[in-house]
CSV table of C-alpha atoms and ligand atoms in Angstrom, one decimal:
chain,number,residue,atom,x,y,z
U,1,UNK,CA,21.8,-8.3,-7.1
U,2,UNK,CA,20.7,-4.7,-6.7
U,3,UNK,CA,17.8,-2.7,-8.2
U,4,UNK,CA,19.5,0.6,-7.4
U,5,UNK,CA,19.7,1.6,-11.1
U,6,UNK,CA,16.3,0.3,-12.4
U,7,UNK,CA,13.1,2.2,-12.8
U,8,UNK,CA,9.6,0.8,-13.7
U,9,UNK,CA,6.8,2.9,-15.1
U,10,UNK,CA,3.4,1.6,-14.1
U,11,UNK,CA,-0.1,2.6,-15.4
U,12,UNK,CA,-2.5,3.9,-12.8
U,13,UNK,CA,-5.7,2.0,-12.1
U,14,UNK,CA,-6.2,-1.7,-12.7
U,15,UNK,CA,-2.6,-2.2,-13.8
U,16,UNK,CA,-1.3,-0.7,-10.6
U,17,UNK,CA,-3.5,-3.0,-8.6
U,18,UNK,CA,-2.2,-6.1,-10.5
U,19,UNK,CA,1.4,-4.9,-10.2
U,20,UNK,CA,1.1,-4.6,-6.4
U,21,UNK,CA,0.1,-8.3,-6.2
U,22,UNK,CA,3.0,-9.3,-8.5
U,23,UNK,CA,5.6,-7.3,-6.5
U,24,UNK,CA,4.4,-8.7,-3.2
U,25,UNK,CA,4.4,-12.3,-4.6
U,26,UNK,CA,8.0,-11.7,-5.7
U,27,UNK,CA,8.9,-10.6,-2.1
U,28,UNK,CA,9.5,-7.0,-3.1
U,29,UNK,CA,8.5,-4.1,-0.8
U,30,UNK,CA,5.5,-2.2,-2.3
U,31,UNK,CA,6.1,1.5,-1.7
U,32,UNK,CA,2.8,3.0,-2.7
U,33,UNK,CA,0.6,4.2,0.2
U,34,UNK,CA,-3.1,4.0,-0.9
U,35,UNK,CA,-3.9,7.5,0.5
U,36,UNK,CA,-0.8,9.1,-0.9
U,37,UNK,CA,-0.6,11.2,-4.0
U,38,UNK,CA,3.1,10.4,-4.6
U,39,UNK,CA,3.8,9.4,-8.2
U,40,UNK,CA,7.6,8.8,-8.0
U,41,UNK,CA,9.5,6.4,-5.7
U,42,UNK,CA,13.3,6.4,-5.9
U,43,UNK,CA,15.0,3.0,-6.3
U,44,UNK,CA,16.6,1.3,-3.3
U,45,UNK,CA,18.7,-1.9,-3.1
U,46,UNK,CA,15.5,-3.8,-2.2
U,47,UNK,CA,13.3,-2.6,-5.0
U,48,UNK,CA,13.4,-0.8,-8.3
U,49,UNK,CA,12.4,2.9,-8.6
U,50,UNK,CA,8.8,3.4,-9.7
U,51,UNK,CA,6.8,6.0,-11.4
U,52,UNK,CA,3.1,6.0,-11.8
U,53,UNK,CA,1.6,7.5,-14.9
U,54,UNK,CA,-1.4,7.5,-17.3
U,55,UNK,CA,-1.6,4.3,-19.3
U,56,UNK,CA,-1.1,6.0,-22.7
U,57,UNK,CA,2.1,7.7,-21.5
U,58,UNK,CA,3.9,4.4,-20.4
U,59,UNK,CA,5.2,3.5,-24.0
U,60,UNK,CA,6.6,7.0,-24.3
U,61,UNK,CA,8.3,7.0,-20.9
U,62,UNK,CA,9.9,3.6,-21.6
U,63,UNK,CA,10.7,4.3,-25.2
U,64,UNK,CA,12.6,7.5,-24.2
U,65,UNK,CA,14.5,5.5,-21.5
U,66,UNK,CA,13.0,7.6,-18.6
U,67,UNK,CA,12.0,4.2,-17.2
U,68,UNK,CA,13.8,0.9,-18.1
U,69,UNK,CA,10.7,-1.2,-17.7
U,70,UNK,CA,7.0,-0.6,-17.9
U,71,UNK,CA,3.7,-2.4,-17.1
U,72,UNK,CA,0.8,-1.6,-19.4
U,73,UNK,CA,-2.1,-3.3,-21.2
U,74,UNK,CA,-1.6,-4.7,-24.7
U,75,UNK,CA,-4.5,-2.5,-25.8
U,76,UNK,CA,-2.5,0.6,-25.0
U,77,UNK,CA,0.7,-0.8,-26.6
U,78,UNK,CA,-1.3,-1.4,-29.9
U,79,UNK,CA,-2.9,2.0,-29.7
U,80,UNK,CA,0.3,3.9,-28.9
U,81,UNK,CA,3.1,1.9,-30.5
U,82,UNK,CA,6.7,2.8,-29.9
U,83,UNK,CA,9.7,1.6,-31.9
U,84,UNK,CA,12.0,1.8,-28.9
U,85,UNK,CA,9.9,-0.6,-26.8
U,86,UNK,CA,10.1,-4.4,-26.5
U,87,UNK,CA,7.4,-6.6,-25.0
U,88,UNK,CA,9.2,-8.9,-22.7
U,89,UNK,CA,6.5,-10.8,-20.8
U,90,UNK,CA,2.7,-11.4,-20.7
U,91,UNK,CA,1.9,-10.8,-17.0
U,92,UNK,CA,-1.6,-12.3,-17.5
U,93,UNK,CA,-3.6,-9.9,-15.3
U,94,UNK,CA,-6.0,-7.1,-16.4
U,95,UNK,CA,-7.4,-9.6,-19.0
U,96,UNK,CA,-10.0,-8.1,-21.3
U,97,UNK,CA,-11.0,-7.8,-24.9
U,98,UNK,CA,-11.3,-4.8,-27.3
U,99,UNK,CA,-14.5,-5.5,-29.1
U,100,UNK,CA,-16.9,-4.0,-31.7
U,101,UNK,CA,-20.3,-3.6,-30.0
U,102,UNK,CA,-23.7,-2.3,-31.1
U,103,UNK,CA,-27.4,-2.5,-30.4
U,104,UNK,CA,-27.8,-5.6,-32.5
U,105,UNK,CA,-25.5,-8.5,-33.1
U,106,UNK,CA,-25.1,-7.4,-36.7
U,107,UNK,CA,-22.1,-6.1,-38.6
U,108,UNK,CA,-22.7,-2.5,-39.8
U,109,UNK,CA,-24.4,-2.2,-43.2
U,110,UNK,CA,-22.5,0.4,-45.3
U,111,UNK,CA,-20.6,3.4,-44.0
U,112,UNK,CA,-21.1,3.9,-40.3
U,113,UNK,CA,-19.9,5.9,-37.3
U,114,UNK,CA,-17.8,4.4,-34.6
U,115,UNK,CA,-17.2,5.9,-31.1
U,116,UNK,CA,-14.0,4.8,-29.5
U,117,UNK,CA,-10.9,5.6,-27.4
U,118,UNK,CA,-9.0,3.1,-29.6
U,119,UNK,CA,-9.0,5.0,-32.9
U,120,UNK,CA,-5.8,3.3,-34.3
U,121,UNK,CA,-6.9,-0.2,-33.4
U,122,UNK,CA,-10.4,0.4,-34.7
U,123,UNK,CA,-9.3,2.1,-37.9
U,124,UNK,CA,-6.8,-0.7,-38.7
U,125,UNK,CA,-9.5,-3.3,-38.1
U,126,UNK,CA,-12.0,-1.6,-40.5
U,127,UNK,CA,-9.3,-0.9,-43.1
U,128,UNK,CA,-8.5,-4.6,-43.1
U,129,UNK,CA,-12.2,-5.3,-43.6
U,130,UNK,CA,-12.4,-2.6,-46.3
U,131,UNK,CA,-15.3,-1.1,-44.4
U,132,UNK,CA,-15.7,2.8,-44.5
U,133,UNK,CA,-16.1,4.3,-41.1
U,134,UNK,CA,-16.1,7.7,-39.4
U,135,UNK,CA,-14.4,7.7,-36.0
U,136,UNK,CA,-15.6,9.8,-33.1
U,137,UNK,CA,-13.0,10.0,-30.4
U,138,UNK,CA,-14.1,9.7,-26.8
U,139,UNK,CA,-11.9,9.2,-23.8
U,140,UNK,CA,-14.4,7.1,-21.6
U,141,UNK,CA,-18.0,6.2,-21.0
U,142,UNK,CA,-18.1,4.7,-24.5
U,143,UNK,CA,-21.3,2.7,-23.8
U,144,UNK,CA,-23.2,6.0,-23.7
U,145,UNK,CA,-22.6,6.7,-27.4
U,146,UNK,CA,-25.3,4.5,-28.9
U,147,UNK,CA,-27.8,5.4,-26.2
U,148,UNK,CA,-27.5,9.1,-26.8
U,149,UNK,CA,-27.4,8.7,-30.6
U,150,UNK,CA,-23.8,9.8,-31.0
U,151,UNK,CA,-22.7,6.6,-32.9
U,152,UNK,CA,-24.5,3.3,-33.5
U,153,UNK,CA,-21.3,1.3,-32.8
U,154,UNK,CA,-18.5,1.4,-30.3
U,155,UNK,CA,-15.0,-0.1,-30.1
U,156,UNK,CA,-14.2,-0.6,-26.4
U,157,UNK,CA,-12.9,-2.8,-23.6
U,158,UNK,CA,-15.1,-5.7,-22.4
U,159,UNK,CA,-14.4,-8.0,-19.5
U,160,UNK,CA,-17.5,-9.5,-17.8
U,161,UNK,CA,-19.9,-7.8,-20.3
U,162,UNK,CA,-21.9,-6.2,-17.5
U,163,UNK,CA,-21.4,-2.6,-18.8
U,164,UNK,CA,-22.5,-3.6,-22.3
U,165,UNK,CA,-25.6,-5.4,-21.0
U,166,UNK,CA,-26.6,-2.5,-18.8
U,167,UNK,CA,-26.7,-0.3,-22.0
U,168,UNK,CA,-28.5,-3.0,-24.1
U,169,UNK,CA,-25.4,-3.4,-26.2
U,170,UNK,CA,-24.1,-6.7,-27.6
U,171,UNK,CA,-20.6,-7.8,-28.8
U,172,UNK,CA,-20.3,-8.2,-32.5
U,173,UNK,CA,-16.7,-9.1,-33.0
U,174,UNK,CA,-13.5,-9.4,-30.9
U,175,UNK,CA,-10.7,-7.2,-32.3
U,176,UNK,CA,-7.9,-7.8,-29.7
U,177,UNK,CA,-7.4,-10.0,-26.6
U,178,UNK,CA,-5.5,-7.9,-24.1
U,179,UNK,CA,-3.6,-8.5,-20.8
U,180,UNK,CA,-0.9,-6.6,-18.9
U,181,UNK,CA,2.5,-6.7,-20.5
U,182,UNK,CA,6.0,-6.1,-19.1
U,183,UNK,CA,7.8,-3.8,-21.6
U,184,UNK,CA,11.4,-2.7,-21.7
U,185,UNK,CA,13.4,0.1,-23.4
U,186,UNK,CA,15.0,-1.9,-26.3
U,187,UNK,CA,18.5,-0.6,-25.9
U,188,UNK,CA,18.5,-0.8,-22.0
U,189,UNK,CA,17.2,-4.3,-22.3
U,190,UNK,CA,20.2,-5.3,-24.5
U,191,UNK,CA,22.9,-3.5,-22.7
U,192,UNK,CA,22.0,-2.6,-19.1
U,193,UNK,CA,23.6,-5.1,-16.7
U,194,UNK,CA,21.1,-4.4,-13.9
U,195,UNK,CA,18.3,-5.8,-16.1
U,196,UNK,CA,20.1,-9.2,-16.4
U,197,UNK,CA,18.4,-10.3,-13.2
U,198,UNK,CA,14.9,-9.6,-14.7
U,199,UNK,CA,15.9,-11.4,-17.9
U,200,UNK,CA,16.9,-14.4,-15.8
U,201,UNK,CA,13.7,-14.4,-13.8
U,202,UNK,CA,11.7,-14.4,-17.0
U,203,UNK,CA,13.7,-17.3,-18.5
U,204,UNK,CA,12.8,-19.4,-15.4
U,205,UNK,CA,9.1,-18.4,-15.7
U,206,UNK,CA,8.9,-19.9,-19.3
W,301,LIG,P1,-7.5,6.1,-18.1
W,301,LIG,O1,-8.4,6.6,-17.0
W,301,LIG,O2,-6.1,6.7,-18.0
W,301,LIG,O3,-8.1,6.2,-19.4
W,301,LIG,P2,-8.0,3.4,-18.1
W,301,LIG,O4,-9.5,3.5,-18.1
W,301,LIG,O5,-7.3,2.8,-19.4
W,301,LIG,O6,-7.3,4.7,-17.7
W,301,LIG,P3,-8.1,1.2,-16.3
W,301,LIG,O7,-9.6,1.1,-16.4
W,301,LIG,O8,-7.5,0.9,-15.0
W,301,LIG,O9,-7.5,2.5,-16.9
W,301,LIG,O10,-7.5,0.1,-17.4
W,301,LIG,C1,-6.1,-0.2,-17.4
W,301,LIG,C2,-5.9,-1.3,-18.3
W,301,LIG,O11,-6.6,-2.5,-17.8
W,301,LIG,C3,-6.5,-1.1,-19.7
W,301,LIG,O12,-5.5,-0.6,-20.6
W,301,LIG,C4,-6.8,-2.6,-20.1
W,301,LIG,O13,-5.7,-3.2,-20.6
W,301,LIG,C5,-7.3,-3.2,-18.8
W,301,LIG,N1,-8.7,-3.1,-18.5
W,301,LIG,C6,-9.5,-2.0,-18.7
W,301,LIG,N2,-10.8,-2.3,-18.3
W,301,LIG,C7,-10.8,-3.5,-17.9
W,301,LIG,C8,-11.8,-4.4,-17.3
W,301,LIG,N3,-13.1,-3.9,-17.2
W,301,LIG,N4,-11.4,-5.6,-16.9
W,301,LIG,C9,-10.2,-6.0,-17.0
W,301,LIG,N5,-9.2,-5.3,-17.6
W,301,LIG,C10,-9.5,-4.0,-18.0
W,302,LIG,C1,-13.9,-0.4,-18.4
W,302,LIG,C2,-14.3,-0.4,-19.9
W,302,LIG,C3,-15.7,-0.8,-19.9
W,302,LIG,C4,-15.8,-1.7,-18.7
W,302,LIG,C5,-15.9,-3.1,-19.1
W,302,LIG,O1,-14.4,0.7,-17.8
W,302,LIG,O2,-14.1,0.9,-20.4
W,302,LIG,O3,-16.6,0.3,-19.7
W,302,LIG,O4,-14.6,-1.6,-17.9
W,302,LIG,O5,-15.9,-4.0,-18.1
W,302,LIG,P1,-17.1,-5.1,-17.9
W,302,LIG,O6,-17.2,-5.8,-19.2
W,302,LIG,O7,-16.6,-6.1,-16.8
W,302,LIG,O8,-18.3,-4.4,-17.5
W,302,LIG,P2,-13.8,1.3,-16.4
W,302,LIG,O9,-14.5,0.6,-15.2
W,302,LIG,O10,-12.3,1.1,-16.4
W,302,LIG,O11,-14.2,2.8,-16.5
W,302,LIG,P3,-13.5,4.0,-17.3
W,302,LIG,O12,-14.5,4.4,-18.4
W,302,LIG,O13,-13.3,5.0,-16.4
W,302,LIG,O14,-12.2,3.5,-18.0
W,303,LIG,MG1,-10.9,2.1,-17.6
């Protein structure tokens, strides 16, 4: 079995950390040197090729077939869906929740403003609840929004709840339970012989 013709796209940050553990547990050589800025590692017979990218770009890279496989959070997959991508396994790390949070444990009364980096997930949620909202798109430090008066509510990631507590915020509702997912380019997954080994490994995991 050879990985010579397989490439995996992995999101920077927590996902990369979790992927490292996974690779090492599977007996694969981890090519990333902590101090290096290298984002591309060519495949070798011992391990797949690897590219390291921003989380939101992973569905695009896999959907276009630039990478055969990808590792990314379910939150990102829901926010940036791609028709050419299949979810093939729940890798169980990077577990967190996308939640609605605010200064009181109280559902918003009437139209309100929501700060989030998950506009699609948040908009779908409020549409289902038939609740009018105005979205403010931020790319991080969401917990600031209620403190500085930008928006009374946020839709953001929670794990331990420490960041919310430090900003006197409380969880109102869970919108999505997330964890790292292994994704695949749909047509490569069906047709590429080199991925047979991965399909096999996953069947044994079940
Ligand atoms: P970027 O800087 O590109 O916006 P990011 O903030 O999404 O990246 P990370 O914080 O490493 O990058 O998060 C990567 C993934 O890990 C998220 O998409 C989510 O699935 C999960 N995650 C985010 N925050 C936490 C957390 N506090 N605890 C556990 N998992 C988390
Ligand atoms: C993430 C997320 C929350 C925090 C939640 O931030 O955006 O702010 O973790 O985790 P907790 O419930 O355990 O406190 P991160 O550390 O990734 O910083 P970021 O804003 O740079 O993404
Ligand atoms: Mg983060």
